[in-house]
Amino acid sequence: MWGVSKTYKPNRQVLHDINLSFFYGAKIGVLGLNGAGKSTLLRIIAGLDTDYQGTIEVQKGITFGYLPQEPELDPSKTVREIVEEGAAETVALLKAYEAVSARYAEPDADYDALMAEQARLQEEIDRLGAWDLDSRLEMAMDALRCPPAETPAGVLSGGERRRV
């Protein structure tokens, strides 16, 4: 590996002019701070990331194994949206309750049916203790030291992805 550099958009350089070589059979470890480019470097070495500058030459017969340490996250979603996926059933119940409540404003609403549906949803939400889901998710995110809730997943480092 000679002169390897990697820059993420808009202008975040994580690797700059890296030169590496390994002896046959070597076992390597990479240490560094979150966001320093460790995962990026290993993905480049394994051939999973080809969007870099520089040269990589692999001897014939050499193979690489790579086990990703971070989950694949939808880069278009925020940290909060991804965390909510872990409580998808509960989030769906709360949204259904809100939708039923909103239907009370419709002029031809069947109030008896709405009350029955609302009671059913409320019972399930009570059973799950889901009324305080937002504060519980915030506490969990704080305990895990997640990035700010509105941060797009596409800009997270490997270490930040694992915490989400």
GROMACS .gro file of C-alpha atoms in nm:
model
  164
    1MET     CA    1   0.000   0.000   0.000
    2TRP     CA    2   0.155   0.327  -0.113
    3GLY     CA    3   0.029   0.680  -0.071
    4VAL     CA    4  -0.326   0.578   0.016
    5SER     CA    5  -0.560   0.863   0.107
    6LYS     CA    6  -0.934   0.867   0.167
    7THR     CA    7  -1.166   1.166   0.193
    8TYR     CA    8  -1.536   1.155   0.277
    9LYS     CA    9  -1.769   1.423   0.149
   10PRO     CA   10  -1.789   1.711   0.190
   11ASN     CA   11  -1.419   1.743   0.277
   12ARG     CA   12  -1.335   1.510   0.568
   13GLN     CA   13  -0.999   1.341   0.515
   14VAL     CA   14  -0.953   1.030   0.731
   15LEU     CA   15  -0.644   0.879   0.567
   16HIS     CA   16  -0.354   1.077   0.423
   17ASP     CA   17  -0.062   0.928   0.231
   18ILE     CA   18  -0.058   0.590   0.414
   19ASN     CA   19   0.222   0.344   0.333
   20LEU     CA   20   0.195  -0.012   0.470
   21SER     CA   21   0.335  -0.356   0.398
   22PHE     CA   22   0.291  -0.687   0.580
   23PHE     CA   23   0.492  -1.006   0.594
   24TYR     CA   24   0.326  -1.327   0.478
   25GLY     CA   25   0.113  -1.475   0.759
   26ALA     CA   26   0.115  -1.154   0.961
   27LYS     CA   27  -0.166  -1.080   1.202
   28ILE     CA   28  -0.230  -0.708   1.237
   29GLY     CA   29  -0.416  -0.482   1.473
   30VAL     CA   30  -0.510  -0.120   1.414
   31LEU     CA   31  -0.542   0.126   1.701
   32GLY     CA   32  -0.672   0.482   1.694
   33LEU     CA   33  -0.935   0.725   1.810
   34ASN     CA   34  -1.296   0.710   1.690
   35GLY     CA   35  -1.321   0.858   1.343
   36ALA     CA   36  -0.946   0.820   1.277
   37GLY     CA   37  -1.005   0.584   0.983
   38LYS     CA   38  -0.933   0.237   1.127
   39SER     CA   39  -1.241   0.072   0.976
   40THR     CA   40  -1.188   0.258   0.649
   41LEU     CA   41  -0.828   0.136   0.629
   42LEU     CA   42  -0.931  -0.227   0.687
   43ARG     CA   43  -1.214  -0.203   0.431
   44ILE     CA   44  -0.964  -0.070   0.174
   45ILE     CA   45  -0.714  -0.349   0.251
   46ALA     CA   46  -0.993  -0.610   0.218
   47GLY     CA   47  -1.099  -0.462  -0.117
   48LEU     CA   48  -1.443  -0.358   0.006
   49ASP     CA   49  -1.379   0.014  -0.042
   50THR     CA   50  -1.234   0.111  -0.378
   51ASP     CA   51  -1.300   0.485  -0.360
   52TYR     CA   52  -0.955   0.604  -0.246
   53GLN     CA   53  -0.640   0.758  -0.386
   54GLY     CA   54  -0.311   0.567  -0.395
   55THR     CA   55  -0.198   0.217  -0.484
   56ILE     CA   56  -0.262  -0.122  -0.328
   57GLU     CA   57  -0.073  -0.425  -0.450
   58VAL     CA   58  -0.155  -0.773  -0.318
   59GLN     CA   59   0.076  -1.069  -0.377
   60LYS     CA   60  -0.072  -1.352  -0.578
   61GLY     CA   61  -0.239  -1.613  -0.358
   62ILE     CA   62  -0.292  -1.376  -0.065
   63THR     CA   63  -0.647  -1.348   0.067
   64PHE     CA   64  -0.805  -1.122   0.325
   65GLY     CA   65  -1.085  -1.189   0.569
   66TYR     CA   66  -1.294  -0.903   0.699
   67LEU     CA   67  -1.564  -0.915   0.963
   68PRO     CA   68  -1.736  -0.576   0.987
   69GLN     CA   69  -1.744  -0.437   1.338
   70GLU     CA   70  -2.019  -0.189   1.277
   71PRO     CA   71  -2.375  -0.248   1.160
   72GLU     CA   72  -2.494  -0.141   0.818
   73LEU     CA   73  -2.706   0.167   0.883
   74ASP     CA   74  -2.929   0.349   0.636
   75PRO     CA   75  -2.726   0.664   0.564
   76SER     CA   76  -3.041   0.863   0.489
   77LYS     CA   77  -3.179   0.813   0.842
   78THR     CA   78  -3.092   1.005   1.156
   79VAL     CA   79  -2.952   0.848   1.472
   80ARG     CA   80  -3.294   0.890   1.636
   81GLU     CA   81  -3.477   0.712   1.351
   82ILE     CA   82  -3.235   0.419   1.368
   83VAL     CA   83  -3.266   0.390   1.746
   84GLU     CA   84  -3.646   0.394   1.712
   85GLU     CA   85  -3.619   0.091   1.478
   86GLY     CA   86  -3.519  -0.109   1.785
   87ALA     CA   87  -3.857  -0.025   1.937
   88ALA     CA   88  -4.052  -0.044   1.610
   89GLU     CA   89  -4.350  -0.232   1.756
   90THR     CA   90  -4.388   0.021   2.037
   91VAL     CA   91  -4.343   0.318   1.803
   92ALA     CA   92  -4.610   0.170   1.573
   93LEU     CA   93  -4.852   0.139   1.866
   94LEU     CA   94  -4.798   0.502   1.968
   95LYS     CA   95  -4.845   0.621   1.610
   96ALA     CA   96  -5.163   0.413   1.577
   97TYR     CA   97  -5.294   0.570   1.898
   98GLU     CA   98  -5.219   0.918   1.762
   99ALA     CA   99  -5.393   0.832   1.433
  100VAL     CA  100  -5.706   0.712   1.615
  101SER     CA  101  -5.707   1.030   1.824
  102ALA     CA  102  -5.681   1.242   1.509
  103ARG     CA  103  -5.977   1.060   1.351
  104TYR     CA  104  -6.205   1.199   1.626
  105ALA     CA  105  -6.194   1.529   1.435
  106GLU     CA  106  -6.345   1.375   1.120
  107PRO     CA  107  -6.710   1.480   1.066
  108ASP     CA  108  -6.836   1.126   1.000
  109ALA     CA  109  -6.628   0.956   1.271
  110ASP     CA  110  -6.769   0.642   1.435
  111TYR     CA  111  -6.699   0.742   1.795
  112ASP     CA  112  -6.789   0.401   1.940
  113ALA     CA  113  -6.546   0.221   1.709
  114LEU     CA  114  -6.278   0.483   1.773
  115MET     CA  115  -6.321   0.454   2.151
  116ALA     CA  116  -6.294   0.075   2.133
  117GLU     CA  117  -5.980   0.093   1.918
  118GLN     CA  118  -5.829   0.364   2.137
  119ALA     CA  119  -5.899   0.157   2.451
  120ARG     CA  120  -5.736  -0.150   2.294
  121LEU     CA  121  -5.427   0.049   2.194
  122GLN     CA  122  -5.409   0.223   2.532
  123GLU     CA  123  -5.420  -0.111   2.712
  124GLU     CA  124  -5.133  -0.244   2.502
  125ILE     CA  125  -4.930   0.077   2.546
  126ASP     CA  126  -4.992   0.061   2.923
  127ARG     CA  127  -4.886  -0.305   2.930
  128LEU     CA  128  -4.558  -0.218   2.757
  129GLY     CA  129  -4.503   0.094   2.968
  130ALA     CA  130  -4.457   0.280   2.641
  131TRP     CA  131  -4.597   0.622   2.728
  132ASP     CA  132  -4.250   0.740   2.824
  133LEU     CA  133  -4.074   0.580   2.526
  134ASP     CA  134  -3.916   0.909   2.415
  135SER     CA  135  -3.748   0.970   2.751
  136ARG     CA  136  -3.637   0.605   2.776
  137LEU     CA  137  -3.481   0.621   2.430
  138GLU     CA  138  -3.304   0.946   2.523
  139MET     CA  139  -3.169   0.786   2.843
  140ALA     CA  140  -3.045   0.483   2.648
  141MET     CA  141  -2.882   0.704   2.385
  142ASP     CA  142  -2.711   0.908   2.658
  143ALA     CA  143  -2.593   0.594   2.839
  144LEU     CA  144  -2.446   0.458   2.514
  145ARG     CA  145  -2.295   0.798   2.433
  146CYS     CA  146  -2.468   0.807   2.096
  147PRO     CA  147  -2.408   1.101   1.865
  148PRO     CA  148  -2.675   1.376   1.864
  149ALA     CA  149  -3.019   1.241   1.766
  150GLU     CA  150  -3.050   1.445   1.445
  151THR     CA  151  -2.707   1.339   1.308
  152PRO     CA  152  -2.739   1.160   0.971
  153ALA     CA  153  -2.608   0.802   0.989
  154GLY     CA  154  -2.408   0.861   0.673
  155VAL     CA  155  -2.155   1.080   0.856
  156LEU     CA  156  -2.094   0.853   1.159
  157SER     CA  157  -1.756   0.693   1.227
  158GLY     CA  158  -1.729   0.317   1.285
  159GLY     CA  159  -1.724   0.363   1.662
  160GLU     CA  160  -2.026   0.592   1.652
  161ARG     CA  161  -2.217   0.339   1.436
  162ARG     CA  162  -2.160   0.064   1.693
  163ARG     CA  163  -2.305   0.281   1.969
  164VAL     CA  164  -2.617   0.350   1.763
   0.00000   0.00000   0.00000
